[in-house]
Amino acid sequence: MKARLATLTVFAAVLMHFAHCADTEIPWCYHLSSCNDSVWISRPYGVCNETRQSPIDIETTKVKVDANLTAFTFGGFGNNRTMKEITNTGRTVKVTLRDGLVTVSGGGLSTNYTSLQFHLHWGNGTSIPGSEHTVDNKRYPMELHIVSIKSEFNGMTSQALTDPEGAAALGFFIEEGDGTEQPASWKILTNYLANITNSGDHVNIIDDLSLDDLLVGVDRTKYFRYLGSLTTPTCDEIVVWTVFKDPIRVSRDLIDLFPSVYFNTSSNSPLMTNTFRNIVEINNRTVTTPSSAVSKSYSTFGLLASLAMLPLLHRT
Ligand SMILES: *[C@@H]1O[C@H](CO)[C@@H](O)[C@H](O)[C@H]1NC(C)=O
Ligand SMILES: *[C@@H]1O[C@H](CO)[C@@H](O)[C@H](O)[C@H]1NC(C)=O
Ligand SMILES: *[C@@H]1O[C@H](CO)[C@@H](O)[C@H](O)[C@H]1NC(C)=O
Ligand SMILES: *[C@@H]1O[C@H](CO)[C@@H](O)[C@H](O)[C@H]1NC(C)=O
Ligand SMILES: *[C@@H]1O[C@H](CO)[C@@H](O)[C@H](O)[C@H]1NC(C)=O
Ligand SMILES: *[C@@H]1O[C@H](CO)[C@@H](O)[C@H](O)[C@H]1NC(C)=O
Ligand SMILES: *[C@@H]1O[C@H](CO)[C@@H](O)[C@H](O)[C@H]1NC(C)=O
Ligand SMILES: *[C@@H]1O[C@H](CO)[C@@H](O)[C@H](O)[C@H]1NC(C)=O
Ligand SMILES: *[C@@H]1O[C@H](CO)[C@@H](O)[C@H](O)[C@H]1NC(C)=O
Ligand SMILES: [Zn+2]
């Protein structure tokens, strides 16, 4: 009983780390062989060895259309004052959102979710890609994750940890775009990296900047859906994943700025690189997609399947 309580406490601490800023006792990392993702599968790191883990490779020929996957409603994404603070957590760069202002509903989700934070995963600039999810084995330079929990939990992350759909994560790929210092929204965001060079550094976001500004160029009706986990210890299997098909295009110079912050401090650590978990087995899970997303031929199979459906549709 006591052990169980301790475990729950650790889980809570980790999601709090994931969501807010509390530190965790589990010394997981990306950059040392003693604590990187190859050792997370042992018990102290949680349930990382289980069968509903993330990230996965999305094999587009195996994606199934699900008509229940409707359009999302994004609340507060256009509000340019929702971003509170940007932090170097020692494992990622995270932006916390002001309480209750950002919501996600629809999109086949069973209930409304409130967004707590977003953070990023990257490799080593544009030379080594570092997205977490891959699509047909393609890894993008970066991936942005917006993390939300059910609105009914009123921000209490401990409650999300006991619910198999307690959290909803929105994943956006980032790929290299044209020009320099583009888009302007990403120039504003990356300007803050110089203020959070060392682990634990954090500064308030004082610019007007909205999530819509950052998510430029993404058709948010086109996405993949599957059930998975947190991608960091303790890897709790509580996440409804949405991975958008279209990438955000960000110029190379800005992507290259992410490895200018440190895992620890500039005096005793390498630059922050390769902040992603390697893909894990999909096991018995299915990745689904809205029917509206099929038109853009993401797979010959999907296209053929939808053509094959045409006679059926005409009959009804
Ligand atoms: C993680 O550490 C293992 C050894 O424990 C090593 O083989 C592997 O290459 C490391 N992975 C990364 C991504 O550094
Ligand atoms: C994960 O590890 C735990 C503890 O060693 C074990 O009980 C459990 O069966 C493992 N799960 C899988 C899917 O291997
Ligand atoms: C779609 O929703 C209906 C009604 O909630 C449900 O019965 C059906 O199983 C769902 N279909 C899929 C593919 O999840
Ligand atoms: C869920 O969100 C939608 C869209 O913002 C809103 O219309 C609805 O009232 C919300 N439902 C609840 C129970 O808060
Ligand atoms: C990242 O790239 C820089 C510059 O190209 C290089 O010096 C460094 O060794 C690379 N680090 C890793 C971990 O690949
Ligand atoms: C970030 O650092 C720059 C340069 O040192 C400084 O001018 C600016 O005020 C800092 N911004 C914040 C929000 O602290
Ligand atoms: C931020 O939003 C306010 C209110 O909608 C608007 O007046 C202002 O122009 C916006 N600022 C920027 C930089 O977009
Ligand atoms: C970070 O630096 C501190 C102070 O030197 C050191 O105690 C700690 O072990 C370092 N942590 C990592 C993960 O390198
Ligand atoms: C996958 O397997 C797990 C564990 O064996 C089971 O609980 C779950 O219901 C299965 N899911 C599907 C979609 O078949
Ligand atoms: Zn993430």
Short mmCIF file of C-alpha atoms in Angstrom, two decimals, residues 120-276:
data_model
loop_
_atom_site.label_atom_id
_atom_site.label_comp_id
_atom_site.label_asym_id
_atom_site.label_seq_id
_atom_site.Cartn_x
_atom_site.Cartn_y
_atom_site.Cartn_z
CA LEU A 120 9.52 21.09 -28.26
CA HIS A 121 11.62 18.14 -29.36
CA TRP A 122 14.57 18.49 -31.72
CA GLY A 123 17.72 16.84 -33.01
CA ASN A 124 20.71 18.98 -33.88
CA GLY A 125 19.44 21.91 -35.92
CA THR A 126 18.55 21.08 -39.48
CA SER A 127 21.42 18.58 -39.81
CA ILE A 128 19.98 15.88 -37.50
CA PRO A 129 16.17 15.62 -37.40
CA GLY A 130 14.58 15.19 -33.97
CA SER A 131 10.80 14.84 -34.15
CA GLU A 132 9.36 12.14 -31.88
CA HIS A 133 6.75 10.70 -34.23
CA THR A 134 7.83 9.65 -37.68
CA VAL A 135 5.63 9.21 -40.76
CA ASP A 136 6.60 6.29 -42.99
CA ASN A 137 9.97 6.44 -41.22
CA LYS A 138 10.49 10.12 -42.07
CA ARG A 139 11.72 12.08 -39.08
CA TYR A 140 11.13 15.85 -39.19
CA PRO A 141 13.63 18.39 -37.79
CA MET A 142 11.43 19.22 -34.78
CA GLU A 143 8.07 18.49 -33.16
CA LEU A 144 5.92 20.79 -31.01
CA HIS A 145 3.61 19.27 -28.38
CA ILE A 146 0.65 21.09 -26.87
CA VAL A 147 -0.33 19.24 -23.67
CA SER A 148 -3.88 19.40 -22.32
CA ILE A 149 -5.83 17.57 -19.63
CA LYS A 150 -9.57 17.09 -19.28
CA SER A 151 -11.14 20.42 -18.32
CA GLU A 152 -13.14 18.70 -15.57
CA PHE A 153 -9.87 18.12 -13.67
CA ASN A 154 -9.45 21.90 -13.17
CA GLY A 155 -5.72 21.72 -13.79
CA MET A 156 -5.16 18.88 -11.30
CA THR A 157 -2.68 16.74 -13.19
CA SER A 158 -2.80 13.97 -10.57
CA GLN A 159 -6.35 13.21 -11.71
CA ALA A 160 -5.29 12.97 -15.36
CA LEU A 161 -2.81 10.24 -14.40
CA THR A 162 -5.56 7.84 -13.38
CA ASP A 163 -7.61 8.26 -16.58
CA PRO A 164 -6.65 6.38 -19.79
CA GLU A 165 -7.75 9.45 -21.77
CA GLY A 166 -6.83 11.99 -19.10
CA ALA A 167 -4.51 13.95 -21.38
CA ALA A 168 -4.69 15.06 -24.99
CA ALA A 169 -1.51 15.94 -26.84
CA LEU A 170 -1.38 17.80 -30.14
CA GLY A 171 1.79 17.12 -32.14
CA PHE A 172 2.97 19.46 -34.89
CA PHE A 173 5.95 18.67 -37.09
CA ILE A 174 8.38 21.43 -37.95
CA GLU A 175 10.24 21.36 -41.22
CA GLU A 176 12.77 23.66 -42.81
CA GLY A 177 11.17 26.60 -44.61
CA ASP A 178 12.43 29.37 -46.82
CA GLY A 179 14.29 32.53 -45.94
CA THR A 180 15.71 33.65 -42.63
CA GLU A 181 13.99 34.74 -39.43
CA GLN A 182 10.73 33.24 -40.74
CA PRO A 183 7.97 33.14 -39.75
CA ALA A 184 7.93 36.27 -37.57
CA SER A 185 6.15 34.38 -34.74
CA TRP A 186 9.02 31.89 -34.50
CA LYS A 187 11.53 34.73 -34.53
CA ILE A 188 9.74 36.15 -31.49
CA LEU A 189 9.70 32.77 -29.72
CA THR A 190 13.32 31.89 -30.46
CA ASN A 191 14.49 35.33 -29.28
CA TYR A 192 13.79 34.04 -25.77
CA LEU A 193 16.25 31.14 -26.08
CA ALA A 194 19.11 33.53 -25.27
CA ASN A 195 17.40 34.26 -21.93
CA ILE A 196 17.15 30.60 -20.86
CA THR A 197 20.57 29.21 -21.66
CA ASN A 198 20.95 27.14 -18.49
CA SER A 199 18.72 24.46 -16.98
CA GLY A 200 16.17 26.02 -14.65
CA ASP A 201 16.27 29.42 -16.32
CA HIS A 202 12.87 30.93 -17.02
CA VAL A 203 11.56 34.30 -18.15
CA ASN A 204 8.11 35.79 -18.64
CA ILE A 205 6.84 36.08 -22.18
CA ILE A 206 6.16 39.75 -22.72
CA ASP A 207 5.44 39.75 -26.46
CA ASP A 208 2.00 39.43 -28.00
CA LEU A 209 2.12 35.90 -29.39
CA SER A 210 -0.67 33.38 -29.98
CA LEU A 211 -0.72 29.66 -30.65
CA ASP A 212 -2.35 30.41 -34.02
CA ASP A 213 0.69 32.56 -34.84
CA LEU A 214 3.01 29.59 -34.18
CA LEU A 215 0.89 27.01 -36.00
CA VAL A 216 0.99 28.81 -39.36
CA GLY A 217 0.37 26.80 -42.50
CA VAL A 218 -1.14 23.73 -40.80
CA ASP A 219 -4.54 22.51 -41.99
CA ARG A 220 -5.86 21.41 -38.61
CA THR A 221 -8.58 19.23 -40.13
CA LYS A 222 -5.92 16.76 -41.30
CA TYR A 223 -4.50 14.62 -38.55
CA PHE A 224 -3.64 11.17 -37.23
CA ARG A 225 -5.17 9.84 -34.01
CA TYR A 226 -4.07 7.02 -31.74
CA LEU A 227 -3.95 6.17 -28.04
CA GLY A 228 -0.54 6.34 -26.41
CA SER A 229 1.53 7.67 -23.57
CA LEU A 230 3.67 10.48 -22.27
CA THR A 231 6.98 10.28 -24.16
CA THR A 232 9.03 10.94 -21.02
CA PRO A 233 9.21 8.92 -17.82
CA THR A 234 7.04 7.78 -16.25
CA CYS A 235 5.47 7.22 -19.68
CA ASP A 236 1.92 7.08 -18.30
CA GLU A 237 -0.54 5.57 -20.78
CA ILE A 238 -3.07 8.38 -20.52
CA VAL A 239 -2.69 10.28 -23.78
CA VAL A 240 -5.06 10.70 -26.73
CA TRP A 241 -2.58 11.63 -29.43
CA THR A 242 -3.30 13.89 -32.39
CA VAL A 243 -0.45 14.30 -34.86
CA PHE A 244 -1.12 16.84 -37.60
CA LYS A 245 -0.08 15.91 -41.13
CA ASP A 246 1.04 19.33 -42.34
CA PRO A 247 4.31 20.61 -40.89
CA ILE A 248 4.96 24.15 -39.72
CA ARG A 249 7.67 25.65 -41.92
CA VAL A 250 10.39 27.47 -39.99
CA SER A 251 13.58 28.87 -41.53
CA ARG A 252 16.82 27.00 -40.93
CA ASP A 253 18.48 29.75 -38.87
CA LEU A 254 15.68 29.59 -36.28
CA ILE A 255 15.62 25.77 -36.11
CA ASP A 256 19.38 25.87 -35.58
CA LEU A 257 18.92 28.08 -32.50
CA PHE A 258 17.36 25.36 -30.32
CA PRO A 259 20.67 23.58 -29.70
CA SER A 260 22.06 26.84 -28.27
CA VAL A 261 20.67 26.13 -24.80
CA TYR A 262 22.27 23.67 -22.38
CA PHE A 263 21.05 20.50 -20.67
CA ASN A 264 22.66 21.76 -17.50
CA THR A 265 24.76 24.91 -17.32
CA SER A 266 27.07 26.31 -19.95
CA SER A 267 30.04 25.44 -17.76
CA ASN A 268 29.32 21.74 -17.28
CA SER A 269 27.12 20.30 -19.96
CA PRO A 270 26.76 19.72 -23.68
CA LEU A 271 24.33 21.76 -25.73
CA MET A 272 20.77 20.47 -25.70
CA THR A 273 20.43 18.12 -28.68
CA ASN A 274 18.44 15.01 -29.61
CA THR A 275 15.63 15.67 -27.15
CA PHE A 276 13.39 12.93 -28.40
#
